[in-house]
XYZ file of C-alpha atoms in Angstrom:
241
model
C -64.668 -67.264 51.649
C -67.201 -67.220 49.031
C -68.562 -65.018 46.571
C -71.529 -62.955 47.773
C -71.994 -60.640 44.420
C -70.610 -61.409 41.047
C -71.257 -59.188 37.556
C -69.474 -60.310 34.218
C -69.850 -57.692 31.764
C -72.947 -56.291 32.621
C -74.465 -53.677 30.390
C -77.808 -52.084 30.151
C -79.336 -49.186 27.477
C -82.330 -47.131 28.317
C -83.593 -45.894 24.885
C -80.475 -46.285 22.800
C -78.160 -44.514 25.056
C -75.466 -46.916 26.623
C -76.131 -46.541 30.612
C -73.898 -48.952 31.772
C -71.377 -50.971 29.627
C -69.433 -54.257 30.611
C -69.443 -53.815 34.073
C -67.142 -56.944 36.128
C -66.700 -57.616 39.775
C -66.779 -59.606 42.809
C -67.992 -59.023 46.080
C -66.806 -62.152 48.576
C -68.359 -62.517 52.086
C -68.013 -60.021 54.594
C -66.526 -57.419 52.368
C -67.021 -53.935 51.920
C -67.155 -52.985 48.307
C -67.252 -49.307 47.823
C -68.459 -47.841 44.344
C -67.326 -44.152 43.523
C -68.448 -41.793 40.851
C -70.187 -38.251 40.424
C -74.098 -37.764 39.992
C -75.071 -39.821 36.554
C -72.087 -42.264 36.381
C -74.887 -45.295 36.938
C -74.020 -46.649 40.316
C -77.936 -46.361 41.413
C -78.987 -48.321 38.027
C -76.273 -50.699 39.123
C -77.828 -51.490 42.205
C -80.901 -52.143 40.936
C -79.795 -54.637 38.123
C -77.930 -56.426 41.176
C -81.224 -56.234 43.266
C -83.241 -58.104 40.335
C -85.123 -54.204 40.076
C -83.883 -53.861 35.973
C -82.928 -56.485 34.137
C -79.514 -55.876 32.131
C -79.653 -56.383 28.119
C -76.041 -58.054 28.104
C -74.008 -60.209 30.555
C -75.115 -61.565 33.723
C -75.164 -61.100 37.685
C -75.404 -63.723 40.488
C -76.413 -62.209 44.155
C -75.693 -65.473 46.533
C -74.721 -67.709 43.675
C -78.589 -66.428 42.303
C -78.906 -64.990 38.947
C -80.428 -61.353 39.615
C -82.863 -61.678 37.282
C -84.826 -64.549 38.552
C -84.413 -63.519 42.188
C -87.587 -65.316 44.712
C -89.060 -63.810 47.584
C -87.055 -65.682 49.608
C -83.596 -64.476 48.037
C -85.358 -60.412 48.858
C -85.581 -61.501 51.944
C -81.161 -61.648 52.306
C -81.068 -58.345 51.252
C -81.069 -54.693 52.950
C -81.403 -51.610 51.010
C -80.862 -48.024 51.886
C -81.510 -45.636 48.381
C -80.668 -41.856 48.131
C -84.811 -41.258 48.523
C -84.843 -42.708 51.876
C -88.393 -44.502 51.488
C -89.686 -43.559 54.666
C -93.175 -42.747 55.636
C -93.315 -39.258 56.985
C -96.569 -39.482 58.657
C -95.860 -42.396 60.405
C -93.616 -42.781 63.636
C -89.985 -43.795 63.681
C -91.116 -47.179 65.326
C -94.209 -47.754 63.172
C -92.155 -47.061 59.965
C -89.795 -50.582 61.353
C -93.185 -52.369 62.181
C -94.454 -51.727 58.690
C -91.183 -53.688 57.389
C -91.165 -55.936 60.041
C -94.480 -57.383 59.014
C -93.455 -57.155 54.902
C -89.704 -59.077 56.106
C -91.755 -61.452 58.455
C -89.606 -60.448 61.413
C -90.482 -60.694 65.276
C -91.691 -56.789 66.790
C -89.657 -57.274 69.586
C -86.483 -56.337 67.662
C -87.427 -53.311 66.673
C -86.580 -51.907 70.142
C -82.920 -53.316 70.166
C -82.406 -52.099 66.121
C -83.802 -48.320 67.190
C -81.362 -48.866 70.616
C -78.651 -49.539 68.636
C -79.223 -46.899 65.859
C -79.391 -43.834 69.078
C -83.213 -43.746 68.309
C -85.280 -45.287 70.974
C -85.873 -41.961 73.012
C -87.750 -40.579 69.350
C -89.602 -43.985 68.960
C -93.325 -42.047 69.042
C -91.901 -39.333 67.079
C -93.308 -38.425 63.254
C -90.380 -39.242 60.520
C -91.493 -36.000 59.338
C -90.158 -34.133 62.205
C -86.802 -36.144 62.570
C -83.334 -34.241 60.855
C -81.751 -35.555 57.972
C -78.921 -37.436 60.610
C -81.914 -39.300 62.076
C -83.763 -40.087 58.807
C -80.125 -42.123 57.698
C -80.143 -43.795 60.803
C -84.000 -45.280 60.035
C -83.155 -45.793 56.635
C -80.466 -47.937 57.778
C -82.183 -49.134 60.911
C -85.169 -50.173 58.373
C -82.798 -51.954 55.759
C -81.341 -54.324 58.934
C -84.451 -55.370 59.948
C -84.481 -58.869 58.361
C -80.519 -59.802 59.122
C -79.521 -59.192 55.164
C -76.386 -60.755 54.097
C -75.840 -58.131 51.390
C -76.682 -54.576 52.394
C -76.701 -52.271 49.443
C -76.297 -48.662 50.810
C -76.665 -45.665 48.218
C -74.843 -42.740 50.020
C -75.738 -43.588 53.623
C -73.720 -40.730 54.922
C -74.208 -37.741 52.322
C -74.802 -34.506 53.877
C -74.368 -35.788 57.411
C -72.365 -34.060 60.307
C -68.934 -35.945 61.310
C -69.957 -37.436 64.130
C -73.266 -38.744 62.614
C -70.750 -40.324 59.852
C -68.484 -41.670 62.336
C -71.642 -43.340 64.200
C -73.197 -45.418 60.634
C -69.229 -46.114 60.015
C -69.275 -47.316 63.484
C -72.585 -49.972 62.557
C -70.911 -50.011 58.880
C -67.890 -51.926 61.080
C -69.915 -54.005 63.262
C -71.973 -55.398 60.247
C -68.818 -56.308 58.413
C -67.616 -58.292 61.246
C -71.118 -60.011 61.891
C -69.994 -61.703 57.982
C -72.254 -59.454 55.655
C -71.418 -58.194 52.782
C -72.020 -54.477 52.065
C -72.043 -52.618 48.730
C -71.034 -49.158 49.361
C -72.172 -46.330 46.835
C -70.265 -42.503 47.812
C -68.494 -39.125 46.881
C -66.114 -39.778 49.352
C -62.808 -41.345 48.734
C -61.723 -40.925 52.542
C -64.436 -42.266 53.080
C -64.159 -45.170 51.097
C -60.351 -45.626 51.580
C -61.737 -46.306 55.559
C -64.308 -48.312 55.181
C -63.776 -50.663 52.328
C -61.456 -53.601 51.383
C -61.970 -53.214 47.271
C -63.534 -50.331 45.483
C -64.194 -49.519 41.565
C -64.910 -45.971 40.002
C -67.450 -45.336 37.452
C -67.414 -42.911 34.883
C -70.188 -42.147 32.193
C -70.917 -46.216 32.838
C -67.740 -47.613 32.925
C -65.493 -49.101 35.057
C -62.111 -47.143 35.129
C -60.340 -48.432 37.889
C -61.301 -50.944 40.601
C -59.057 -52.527 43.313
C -57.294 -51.823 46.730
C -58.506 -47.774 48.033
C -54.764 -47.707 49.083
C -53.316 -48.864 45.488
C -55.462 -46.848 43.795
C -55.101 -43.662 46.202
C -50.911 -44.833 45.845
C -51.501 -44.813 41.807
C -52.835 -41.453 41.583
C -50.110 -39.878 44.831
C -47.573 -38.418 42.206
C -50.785 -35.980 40.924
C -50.510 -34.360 44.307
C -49.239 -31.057 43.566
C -48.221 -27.913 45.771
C -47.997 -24.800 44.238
C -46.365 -21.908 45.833
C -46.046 -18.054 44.871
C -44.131 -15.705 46.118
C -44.902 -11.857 46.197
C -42.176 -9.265 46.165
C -43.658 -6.344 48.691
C -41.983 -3.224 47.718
C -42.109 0.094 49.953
C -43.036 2.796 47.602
C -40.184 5.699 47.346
C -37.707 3.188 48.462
C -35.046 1.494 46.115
């Protein structure tokens, strides 16, 4: 198995404040790497340093054995994204909005219909993106960032504010991808979530790296914080001793 994403102490400042500082992983083949952290740890900047969007001021990243920073066309062309901001076209229709990649990715129209099949939205095909819920916006996002068979998917949040059973479904696809041999790079709140879905993860705080391994060694780590606190109430009947 070989190593799809690498950083070595990656660090980046955006006007003198430190944004992200010596940041080190590996992502290998067919893994799901999940990357935790609250609003403003960095994990959106990190994505775009490893998708050749910012380039870092210290250390370096490879994406397919590529430095990031001199990424071609061709190298874009491996990789799916899916941001918080969705990048949809609201006017447009559900099936234009995959025709208007499909021509910038260079990929056949006649997959469009099996991607929206397999995403539950062929039936809304004509429909605006405007008039679609949030649950059906994800699925286009992610529907739009397989179009050109990536073999890195970066996915900020895919299933934020989503129903259960619209999470279960992108896990579902999540799944499928992983076993097709891509590699995806997870971003989410959720450490169920992540403990499900991924082989390695790492938690960022305030642009660091505090822990990063197995979900089940780090959820094992942290078990003996579980606490269960109890209080008992005397009742008392008044007048009685």
């Amino acid at each position: 198995m070989s190593c799809a994403i690498m950083a070595k102490n990656l660090s980046l400042r955006f006007s003198g404040k430190q944004v992200l500082e010596n940041i080190s992983f590996e992502i290998q083949e067919g893994e799901i790497f999940g990357l935790l952290g609250p609003s403003g740890a960095g994990k959106t900047t990190l994505i775009k340093l490893l998708t050749g969007q910012l380039k870092q001021n210290d250390g370096y990243a490879r994406l397919l054995g590529k430095d990031t920073r001199d990424l071609s066309p061709m190298e874009h062309r491996q990789i799916g994204i899916m941001m918080d901001n969705l990048g949809l076209y609201e006017r447009l229709s559900v099936y234009d909005n995959l025709s208007f990649y499909a021509d910038i990715y260079r990929t056949p129209h006649n997959k469009i219909a099996d991607i929206l099949s397999g995403m539950g939205l062929y039936e809304a095909r004509r429909r605006s993106v405007s008039k679609l819920s949030k649950g059906m916006k994800n699925r286009l996002s992610l529907a739009r960032a397989l179009m050109n068979n990536a073999k890195i998917l970066f996915l900020d949040e895919p299933t934020a504010g989503l129903d259960p059973a619209t999470a279960k479904e992108i896990h579902e696809i999540l799944a499928e991808q992983k076993k097709q041999g891509t590699s995806i790079f997870l971003t989410t709140h959720n450490m169920p979530e992540a403990e499900k879905l991924c082989d390695h993860i790492a938690i960022l705080s305030e642009g660091n790296i505090i822990e990063y391994g197995k979900p089940e060694d780090i959820c094992q780590k942290y078990h003996h914080l579980n606490k269960l606190e109890l209080v008992f109430l005397q009742l008392t009947e008044r007048g009685l001793d």
